[in-house]
Coordinates of C-alpha atoms and ligand atoms in Angstrom, one line a residue:
X6 CA 98.0 159.2 59.0
X7 CA 94.4 160.6 58.5
X8 CA 92.8 157.1 58.2
X9 CA 90.7 157.7 61.4
X10 CA 89.3 160.8 59.9
X11 CA 87.8 158.8 57.0
X12 CA 85.4 156.9 59.3
X13 CA 81.7 156.9 58.6
X14 CA 79.6 159.0 60.9
X15 CA 76.8 156.2 60.7
X16 CA 73.0 157.2 60.5
X17 CA 71.9 160.7 60.8
X18 CA 68.4 161.9 61.3
X19 CA 66.1 164.8 60.1
X20 CA 64.8 167.7 62.0
X21 CA 61.0 168.0 62.0
X22 CA 59.2 170.2 64.6
X23 CA 62.1 170.2 66.9
X24 CA 62.5 166.4 66.8
X25 CA 65.2 164.3 65.3
X26 CA 63.5 161.6 63.3
X27 CA 64.0 158.8 60.6
X28 CA 61.9 158.1 57.6
X29 CA 58.5 156.4 58.2
X30 CA 59.8 153.4 56.1
X31 CA 62.9 153.3 58.2
X32 CA 65.0 153.5 55.0
X33 CA 68.3 155.2 54.9
X34 CA 70.3 156.4 51.9
X35 CA 74.2 156.2 51.8
X36 CA 76.4 159.3 51.3
X37 CA 79.6 158.5 49.6
X38 CA 83.1 159.5 50.8
X39 CA 84.5 160.6 47.4
X40 CA 88.1 160.4 48.5
X41 CA 87.9 156.7 49.2
X42 CA 85.9 154.9 46.5
X43 CA 83.3 152.4 47.8
X44 CA 83.2 153.8 51.3
X45 CA 80.5 155.9 53.1
X46 CA 80.7 159.1 54.9
X47 CA 77.2 158.4 56.5
X48 CA 73.5 157.8 55.9
X49 CA 70.5 159.9 55.9
X50 CA 66.7 159.1 56.1
X51 CA 65.0 158.5 52.7
X52 CA 62.0 160.9 53.2
X53 CA 59.0 161.3 50.9
X54 CA 55.7 162.9 50.8
X55 CA 54.5 162.0 54.4
X56 CA 57.6 163.4 56.0
X57 CA 57.5 166.5 53.9
X58 CA 53.8 167.0 55.0
X59 CA 54.8 166.9 58.6
X60 CA 57.6 169.3 58.2
X61 CA 55.6 171.9 56.3
X62 CA 52.8 171.6 58.9
X63 CA 55.4 172.2 61.7
X64 CA 56.8 175.2 59.8
X65 CA 53.1 176.4 59.4
X66 CA 52.4 176.1 63.1
X67 CA 55.7 177.8 64.1
X68 CA 55.1 180.8 61.7
X69 CA 52.8 183.1 63.6
X70 CA 55.1 183.4 66.8
X71 CA 58.2 183.7 64.8
X72 CA 56.8 186.3 62.5
X73 CA 55.5 188.3 65.4
X74 CA 58.8 188.3 67.2
X75 CA 60.8 191.7 67.0
X76 CA 63.1 191.4 64.1
X77 CA 66.2 192.2 66.2
X78 CA 65.3 189.2 68.5
X79 CA 65.4 187.0 65.4
X80 CA 68.8 188.7 64.5
X81 CA 70.2 187.9 67.9
X82 CA 69.4 184.2 67.4
X83 CA 71.5 184.4 64.2
X84 CA 74.5 186.1 65.9
X85 CA 74.5 183.4 68.8
X86 CA 74.5 180.7 65.9
X87 CA 77.5 182.5 64.4
X88 CA 79.4 182.5 67.7
X89 CA 78.6 178.8 68.4
X90 CA 79.7 177.8 64.9
X91 CA 83.0 179.7 65.1
X92 CA 83.7 177.7 68.2
X93 CA 83.3 174.4 66.2
X94 CA 85.1 175.2 62.9
X95 CA 87.3 172.2 63.1
X96 CA 84.4 169.7 63.6
X97 CA 82.4 171.2 60.8
X98 CA 85.3 171.4 58.5
X99 CA 86.1 167.6 59.1
X100 CA 82.6 166.4 58.3
X101 CA 82.4 168.8 55.3
X102 CA 85.7 167.2 54.0
X103 CA 84.5 163.6 54.7
X104 CA 81.3 164.0 52.6
X105 CA 82.3 166.4 49.9
X106 CA 86.0 165.4 49.3
X107 CA 87.0 169.1 49.5
X108 CA 90.6 169.7 51.0
X109 CA 90.3 170.7 54.6
X110 CA 93.1 173.2 54.4
X111 CA 92.1 175.1 51.3
X112 CA 88.3 174.8 51.4
X113 CA 86.4 173.2 54.2
X114 CA 87.6 175.5 57.0
X115 CA 87.2 178.6 54.7
X116 CA 83.6 177.6 53.8
X117 CA 82.8 177.1 57.6
X118 CA 84.2 180.6 58.4
X119 CA 82.1 182.0 55.6
X120 CA 79.0 180.3 57.0
X121 CA 79.6 181.9 60.4
X122 CA 80.2 185.4 58.7
X123 CA 76.8 184.8 56.8
X124 CA 74.8 184.3 60.1
X125 CA 76.6 187.4 61.6
X126 CA 75.9 189.6 58.5
X127 CA 72.1 188.7 58.4
X128 CA 71.8 188.8 62.1
X129 CA 73.3 192.3 62.0
X130 CA 70.9 193.6 59.4
X131 CA 67.8 192.1 61.0
X132 CA 66.4 195.5 62.1
X133 CA 66.7 196.9 58.5
X134 CA 63.7 195.2 57.4
X135 CA 61.9 198.6 57.2
X136 CA 59.2 200.1 55.1
X137 CA 58.6 203.7 53.8
X138 CA 56.1 206.5 54.5
X139 CA 54.6 208.1 51.3
X140 CA 54.1 211.8 51.5
X141 CA 50.4 212.2 50.5
X142 CA 49.7 215.2 52.7
X143 CA 49.1 216.0 56.3
X144 CA 45.9 214.2 56.6
X145 CA 46.9 210.9 55.2
X146 CA 49.4 208.5 56.7
X147 CA 50.4 206.2 54.0
X148 CA 53.1 203.7 54.8
X149 CA 54.5 200.2 53.6
X150 CA 55.7 197.3 55.6
X151 CA 57.8 194.3 54.7
X152 CA 56.0 191.2 55.8
X153 CA 57.4 187.6 55.7
X154 CA 55.9 185.2 53.1
X155 CA 55.2 182.2 55.3
X156 CA 56.9 178.8 54.9
X157 CA 59.8 178.8 52.6
X158 CA 61.2 175.8 50.8
X159 CA 64.9 175.9 50.4
X160 CA 66.5 173.4 48.1
X161 CA 70.3 173.3 47.8
X162 CA 72.9 171.4 45.8
X163 CA 75.8 169.3 47.0
X164 CA 78.7 171.7 46.0
X165 CA 78.5 174.1 48.9
X166 CA 75.9 172.8 51.4
X167 CA 77.3 174.6 54.4
X168 CA 77.4 178.2 52.9
X169 CA 74.1 177.5 50.8
X170 CA 72.4 175.9 53.7
X171 CA 73.2 179.0 55.9
X172 CA 72.2 181.3 53.2
X173 CA 68.6 179.8 53.0
X174 CA 68.3 179.6 56.7
X175 CA 69.3 183.2 57.4
X176 CA 67.5 184.9 54.4
X177 CA 64.3 183.0 55.1
X178 CA 64.4 183.1 58.9
X179 CA 65.6 186.8 59.6
X180 CA 62.5 188.5 58.0
X181 CA 60.2 186.1 60.0
X182 CA 59.5 183.3 57.6
X183 CA 59.8 179.6 58.6
X184 CA 61.8 177.0 56.5
X185 CA 61.8 173.5 55.3
X186 CA 65.4 172.9 53.9
X187 CA 66.2 170.0 51.6
X188 CA 70.0 169.4 51.1
X189 CA 71.2 167.2 48.3
X190 CA 71.3 163.7 49.2
X191 CA 74.8 163.7 47.8
X192 CA 76.1 165.9 50.6
X193 CA 73.4 166.4 53.4
X194 CA 75.6 165.6 56.5
X195 CA 77.1 169.0 57.2
X196 CA 73.7 170.8 56.5
X197 CA 72.3 168.5 59.1
X198 CA 75.0 169.3 61.5
X199 CA 74.4 173.0 61.0
X200 CA 70.8 172.4 61.7
X201 CA 71.6 170.6 65.0
X202 CA 73.4 173.7 66.0
X203 CA 70.8 176.2 64.9
X204 CA 68.0 174.2 66.7
X205 CA 69.7 175.0 70.0
X206 CA 68.8 178.7 69.4
X207 CA 65.4 178.5 67.6
X208 CA 61.9 177.5 68.6
X209 CA 60.7 174.0 67.3
X210 CA 59.3 174.1 63.7
X211 CA 61.1 177.4 62.7
X212 CA 63.6 175.3 60.9
X213 CA 63.1 171.8 59.5
X214 CA 65.3 169.6 57.5
X215 CA 64.2 166.9 55.3
X216 CA 66.6 164.4 53.4
X217 CA 65.9 162.2 50.4
X218 CA 66.1 162.1 46.9
X219 CA 65.2 165.2 44.6
X220 CA 62.7 163.2 42.7
X221 CA 60.8 161.9 45.9
X222 CA 61.3 164.3 48.8
X223 CA 62.4 167.5 46.7
X224 CA 59.3 167.0 44.3
X225 CA 57.0 166.5 47.3
X226 CA 58.2 169.9 48.7
X227 CA 57.7 171.7 45.3
X228 CA 54.2 170.4 45.1
X229 CA 53.2 171.1 48.7
X230 CA 50.4 173.7 48.8
X231 CA 51.6 175.0 52.1
X232 CA 54.8 176.4 50.6
X233 CA 54.7 180.2 50.1
X234 CA 58.0 180.5 48.3
X235 CA 60.6 178.5 46.6
X236 CA 64.3 179.4 47.0
X237 CA 66.4 176.9 44.8
X238 CA 70.0 176.7 44.1
X239 CA 71.2 174.0 41.7
X240 CA 71.1 173.2 38.0
X241 CA 69.3 175.1 35.2
X242 CA 67.5 171.8 34.3
X243 CA 66.0 171.3 37.7
X244 CA 65.5 175.0 38.0
X245 CA 63.0 174.8 35.2
X246 CA 61.0 172.3 37.0
X247 CA 61.1 174.6 40.1
X248 CA 59.7 177.4 38.2
X249 CA 57.0 175.2 36.6
X250 CA 55.9 174.2 40.1
X251 CA 55.8 177.8 41.3
X252 CA 53.7 178.7 38.2
X253 CA 51.0 176.1 39.3
X254 CA 50.4 178.0 42.4
X255 CA 51.6 181.4 41.5
X256 CA 54.2 181.6 44.2
X257 CA 57.4 183.5 44.3
X258 CA 60.6 181.7 43.2
X259 CA 64.4 182.5 43.5
X260 CA 66.6 180.6 41.2
X261 CA 70.5 180.4 41.6
X262 CA 71.5 178.1 38.7
X263 CA 74.4 177.0 36.6
X264 CA 77.1 179.1 34.8
X265 CA 79.9 178.9 32.2
X266 CA 81.6 182.0 33.1
X267 CA 84.3 183.9 31.1
X268 CA 87.7 185.1 32.2
X269 CA 89.2 187.8 29.8
X270 CA 92.9 188.4 30.1
X271 CA 94.2 191.5 28.4
X272 CA 97.8 191.7 27.0
X273 CA 98.9 193.9 29.9
X274 CA 98.1 191.3 32.6
X275 CA 100.7 188.8 31.6
X276 CA 102.1 188.2 35.1
X277 CA 102.1 185.8 38.0
X278 CA 99.5 187.7 40.0
X279 CA 96.8 187.3 37.1
X280 CA 97.9 183.6 36.7
X281 CA 96.9 183.1 40.3
X282 CA 93.8 185.2 39.8
X283 CA 92.7 182.9 36.9
X284 CA 93.3 179.9 39.0
X285 CA 91.3 181.2 41.9
X286 CA 88.6 182.1 39.5
X287 CA 88.5 178.6 38.1
X288 CA 88.0 177.4 41.6
X289 CA 90.6 174.5 41.0
X290 CA 90.9 174.2 44.8
X291 CA 87.2 173.1 44.8
X292 CA 87.9 170.8 41.8
X293 CA 86.0 173.4 39.7
X294 CA 82.8 172.5 41.4
X295 CA 81.5 176.1 41.7
X296 CA 78.7 177.7 39.9
X297 CA 80.9 180.9 39.7
X298 CA 83.8 179.0 38.2
X299 CA 85.6 181.0 35.3
X300 CA 85.8 178.0 33.1
X301 CA 86.3 179.7 29.8
X302 CA 89.6 181.6 29.5
X303 CA 89.9 184.2 26.7
X304 CA 93.7 185.0 26.4
X305 CA 94.9 187.8 24.3
X306 CA 96.8 186.2 21.3
X307 CA 100.1 188.3 22.0
X308 CA 100.5 186.7 25.5
X309 CA 98.8 183.4 24.7
X310 CA 101.9 181.0 24.8
X311 CA 103.6 182.9 27.6
X312 CA 100.6 183.1 29.9
X313 CA 99.4 179.4 29.1
X314 CA 103.1 178.4 30.0
X315 CA 103.0 180.2 33.3
X316 CA 99.6 178.9 34.2
X317 CA 100.5 175.3 33.4
X318 CA 103.6 175.5 35.5
X319 CA 101.7 176.9 38.5
X320 CA 99.1 174.2 38.2
X321 CA 101.7 171.4 38.1
X322 CA 102.6 172.6 41.6
X323 CA 99.0 172.1 43.0
X324 CA 99.0 169.3 45.4
X325 CA 96.0 166.8 44.8
X326 CA 95.1 163.9 47.0
X327 CA 93.8 162.9 50.4
X328 CA 91.6 165.9 51.4
X329 CA 92.4 165.5 55.2
X330 CA 96.1 165.9 54.6
X331 CA 97.1 169.3 55.7
X332 CA 99.3 169.9 52.7
X333 CA 96.7 168.9 50.1
X334 CA 95.3 171.8 48.0
X335 CA 92.8 170.1 45.8
X336 CA 90.6 167.2 46.8
X337 CA 88.1 164.8 45.2
X338 CA 85.1 165.1 43.0
X339 CA 82.0 164.8 45.1
X340 CA 80.8 161.3 43.8
X341 CA 80.9 158.7 41.1
X342 CA 78.2 160.3 39.1
X343 CA 79.9 163.6 38.9
X344 CA 83.3 162.0 38.5
X345 CA 81.9 160.0 35.4
X346 CA 80.3 163.2 34.0
X347 CA 83.5 165.1 34.2
X348 CA 85.6 162.2 32.7
X349 CA 83.0 161.9 29.9
X350 CA 83.5 165.6 29.0
X351 CA 87.4 165.1 29.0
X352 CA 87.3 161.8 27.1
X353 CA 85.0 163.3 24.4
X354 CA 87.1 166.5 24.0
X355 CA 90.4 164.4 23.7
X356 CA 89.0 162.7 20.6
X357 CA 88.1 166.0 18.8
X358 CA 90.4 167.3 16.1
X359 CA 92.7 170.0 17.2
X360 CA 91.8 169.7 20.7
X361 CA 94.9 169.6 23.0
X362 CA 95.0 168.8 26.8
X363 CA 97.9 171.2 27.8
X364 CA 97.8 169.7 31.3
X365 CA 95.6 167.0 32.9
X366 CA 93.3 164.7 30.9
X367 CA 91.8 161.4 32.0
X368 CA 92.5 160.5 35.6
X369 CA 95.2 158.0 36.4
X370 CA 93.9 154.5 36.6
X371 CA 96.5 153.2 39.2
X372 CA 98.2 154.8 42.2
X373 CA 96.9 156.7 45.1
X374 CA 94.8 159.1 43.0
X375 CA 92.8 156.2 41.6
X376 CA 91.5 155.5 45.2
X377 CA 89.1 158.3 45.1
X378 CA 87.4 160.4 42.5
X379 CA 90.4 162.6 41.8
X380 CA 90.6 164.5 38.6
X381 CA 93.8 166.6 37.9
X382 CA 93.5 170.2 36.7
X383 CA 92.8 170.1 33.0
X384 CA 93.3 172.8 30.4
X385 CA 92.1 172.3 26.8
X386 CA 93.5 174.5 24.0
X387 CA 92.6 174.2 20.4
X388 CA 88.9 174.2 21.2
X389 CA 86.0 175.6 19.4
X390 CA 83.5 178.0 21.2
X391 CA 80.7 175.9 19.8
X392 CA 81.8 172.5 21.4
X393 CA 80.0 170.9 24.4
X394 CA 83.2 171.5 26.5
X395 CA 83.0 175.3 25.9
X396 CA 79.1 175.4 26.0
X397 CA 78.1 173.2 28.8
X398 CA 78.7 173.4 32.5
X399 CA 81.2 170.7 33.3
X400 CA 81.3 171.4 36.9
X401 CA 84.9 169.9 37.3
X402 CA 88.5 171.1 37.1
X403 CA 88.4 171.6 33.3
X404 CA 89.2 175.0 31.8
X405 CA 89.2 175.8 28.1
X406 CA 91.4 178.6 26.6
X407 CA 90.6 180.5 23.4
X408 CA 92.9 183.3 21.9
X409 CA 91.4 186.8 20.9
X410 CA 92.9 189.9 19.2
X411 CA 90.0 192.3 19.2
X412 CA 88.2 193.4 22.3
X413 CA 84.8 193.3 20.7
X414 CA 85.4 189.7 19.7
X415 CA 86.5 188.6 23.1
X416 CA 83.3 190.2 24.6
X417 CA 81.2 188.6 21.9
X418 CA 82.6 185.1 22.6
X419 CA 82.2 185.6 26.4
X420 CA 78.5 186.5 25.8
X421 CA 77.8 183.7 23.4
X422 CA 76.2 181.4 26.0
X423 CA 72.8 180.9 27.6
X424 CA 74.4 181.3 30.9
X425 CA 75.2 184.7 32.7
X426 CA 76.4 184.0 36.2
X427 CA 79.8 185.6 36.7
X428 CA 82.8 187.0 34.8
X429 CA 86.4 187.8 35.5
X430 CA 88.4 190.6 33.7
X431 CA 92.2 191.1 34.1
X432 CA 93.9 194.3 32.9
X433 CA 96.1 197.0 34.3
X434 CA 94.0 199.6 32.2
X435 CA 91.1 200.3 34.6
X436 CA 88.9 202.0 32.1
X437 CA 89.2 199.1 29.8
X438 CA 88.3 196.8 32.7
X439 CA 85.3 198.7 33.5
X440 CA 84.0 199.0 30.0
X441 CA 84.4 195.2 29.7
X442 CA 82.7 194.7 33.0
X443 CA 79.6 196.7 31.7
X444 CA 79.6 194.8 28.4
X445 CA 79.7 191.3 29.9
X446 CA 76.3 189.7 30.3
X447 CA 76.8 188.3 33.8
X448 CA 75.4 189.2 37.3
X449 CA 78.6 189.0 39.2
X450 CA 81.8 190.5 37.7
X451 CA 85.1 190.8 39.2
X452 CA 88.0 193.0 37.8
X453 CA 91.6 191.9 38.6
X454 CA 90.7 189.2 41.2
X455 CA 89.1 185.8 41.1
X456 CA 87.5 185.6 44.5
X457 CA 84.0 184.5 45.6
X458 CA 80.9 186.1 47.0
X459 CA 81.0 188.1 50.2
X460 CA 77.8 188.4 52.3
X461 CA 76.3 191.9 51.5
X462 CA 76.9 191.6 47.7
X463 CA 73.7 191.0 45.8
X464 CA 74.4 187.9 43.8
X465 CA 72.5 186.2 41.3
X466 CA 72.5 185.3 37.4
X467 CA 71.6 186.9 34.2
X468 CA 69.9 184.9 31.3
X469 CA 69.4 181.1 32.3
X470 CA 71.7 181.4 35.3
X471 CA 68.8 182.4 37.4
X472 CA 66.1 184.8 38.7
X473 CA 66.4 187.0 41.9
X474 CA 69.2 188.1 44.0
X475 CA 70.4 186.6 47.2
X476 CA 73.3 187.1 49.6
X477 CA 72.6 190.7 50.7
X478 CA 70.1 192.8 52.7
X479 CA 68.5 193.9 49.4
X480 CA 68.3 190.4 48.1
X481 CA 66.5 189.3 51.4
X482 CA 64.1 192.1 51.2
X483 CA 63.3 191.4 47.5
X484 CA 63.2 187.6 47.7
X485 CA 62.0 186.7 51.2
X486 CA 59.4 189.5 52.1
X487 CA 56.3 191.0 50.5
X488 CA 55.4 194.7 50.8
X489 CA 52.1 195.9 52.0
X490 CA 50.9 199.3 51.6
X491 CA 48.6 200.8 54.3
X492 CA 46.9 204.2 54.2
X493 CA 45.2 205.7 57.1
X494 CA 42.8 208.8 56.8
X495 CA 43.8 211.0 59.8
X496 CA 40.9 213.5 59.0
X497 CA 38.4 210.7 59.9
Ligands
NAP509 P1 70.7 169.7 40.9 O1 70.9 168.4 40.4 O2 69.9 170.7 40.2 O3 70.2 169.6 42.4 C1 70.0 170.7 43.3 C2 68.9 170.3 44.3 O4 67.6 170.0 43.7 C3 69.3 168.9 45.1 O5 68.9 169.1 46.5 C4 68.5 168.0 44.4 O6 68.2 166.8 45.2 C5 67.3 168.7 44.1 N1 66.3 168.2 43.0 C6 66.6 167.3 42.0 N2 65.5 167.0 41.4 C7 64.5 167.6 42.0 C8 63.1 167.7 41.8 N3 62.5 167.0 40.7 N4 62.3 168.4 42.7 C9 62.8 169.0 43.8 N5 64.2 169.1 43.9 C10 64.9 168.3 43.1 O7 72.2 170.4 41.2 P2 73.4 169.7 41.8 O8 73.9 168.6 40.9 O9 73.2 169.4 43.1 O10 74.5 170.9 41.9 C11 75.2 171.4 40.8 C12 74.5 172.6 40.1 O11 74.1 173.6 41.1 C13 75.3 173.2 39.0 O12 74.5 173.5 38.0 C14 75.7 174.6 39.7 O13 76.1 175.6 38.8 C15 74.5 174.9 40.6 N6 74.9 175.9 41.6 C16 74.5 177.2 41.5 C17 74.8 178.2 42.4 C18 74.4 179.5 42.3 O14 74.4 180.2 43.3 N7 74.1 179.9 41.1 C19 75.4 177.8 43.5 C20 75.9 176.4 43.7 C21 75.6 175.5 42.6 P3 69.2 165.4 45.1 O15 70.6 165.9 44.9 O16 69.0 165.0 46.6 O17 68.6 164.5 44.2
MG510 MG1 72.3 166.5 40.7

């Protein structure tokens, strides 16, 4: 029924200086359709240093005029993009589903709407890029201004290319920077489609998109002396390289990195609403491929069996399969590599003494689910908080569960990680909830819900989950502008 929707879009191009171009070599790289093993969603140019050089030059040339435009005018462009995007939600959601394997009904449309909301939010706050006046006396006018930095390099991962592409575009452009965006070669198509839409409302060179491998095109961008700021979302491992590159030239860097986030369920939250909250927080409908996924569940011992039973029952009802099917709630893992990584973690844990897959496990080798990179929701009990499965980011639909009796112990286990991105706490006792929220070492905490980030909330990690805040006006000001202090002697 959905066969025609699985068709490859063919060869896409890159946006450099307002022109749609291929790589100098003429080479293209394939983008997998993860719901149908061995098929393509499309192809993108394999860019390297030469193309990156041209994109950065275009962004440098476009910078002065864009910087000097009134902020509200730049904001207006964002608002127009938001309207245009909202009129094309279906087209965007389809392409997003094709290249990422996310279910159209539960994820792709929602992320497209969130993306439009992001343009609207940052377009709306454009005129809030204000400075202050310092009261040094009547004969001195001392004030500060927020100035853009120049050319920003935005590097994004494959797991939320639409929302994260929009985030880099809005936060860089609204204060007057220009941008060279590099989406992941694993899922670049929707980000390019977004750039096609944005380009209709922007002068040439303000937004440029280069595609290619991280090690080639991404590295060339990191090393380019014309880049004034690196804004990176991706793994902690690559994040370290980004920071090293920034250190070479002393340029600012924002890092939104990985996570292994805890969910703490108190004994008074043994109900279906909490079960749903835990499922939401684990991002099962995104196959767990979310940096904020609450992938470590700490359940109070007194409700352990009962709650786990309810959770398992509910997950059994989750429909997994063809992401274009309107009744599908959970799609495919993004590509073969990631699928093998996830299966590796599951296979390894299954062999460990005491570990028990309460639900899920290794994916089926036959039947419809074997036609794509589908992994069923998996929960491991009987795990040790020191194992790889509880320590490392799996980035798949795999949840570990550990019982606790004492609150201090629950918090200690939650914080026993080098990550610190998000945390989820469920209790009807609000003071307990707030005390726990204060004690967890995470940048983004939710009490009694498992939802995602909303534009306007300052978002970013503690510890090795990142540096800097994004998603909000404050984040944009801190991360994408520099403050200049000017003093005028009025008695002169
Ligand atoms: P990744 O492997 O770190 O890649 C992220 C981006 O960096 C991709 O565009 C990649 O390019 C590029 N890259 C790789 N090597 C590079 C290099 N040497 N120089 C410059 N760029 C390079 O991450 P991923 O596998 O795409 O995404 C999953 C990770 O992202 C997870 O760890 C997840 O937690 C994290 N994430 C964090 C947040 C957050 O807000 N904190 C949000 C979403 C995801 P190619 O892929 O094209 O090679
Ligand atoms: Mg990767």
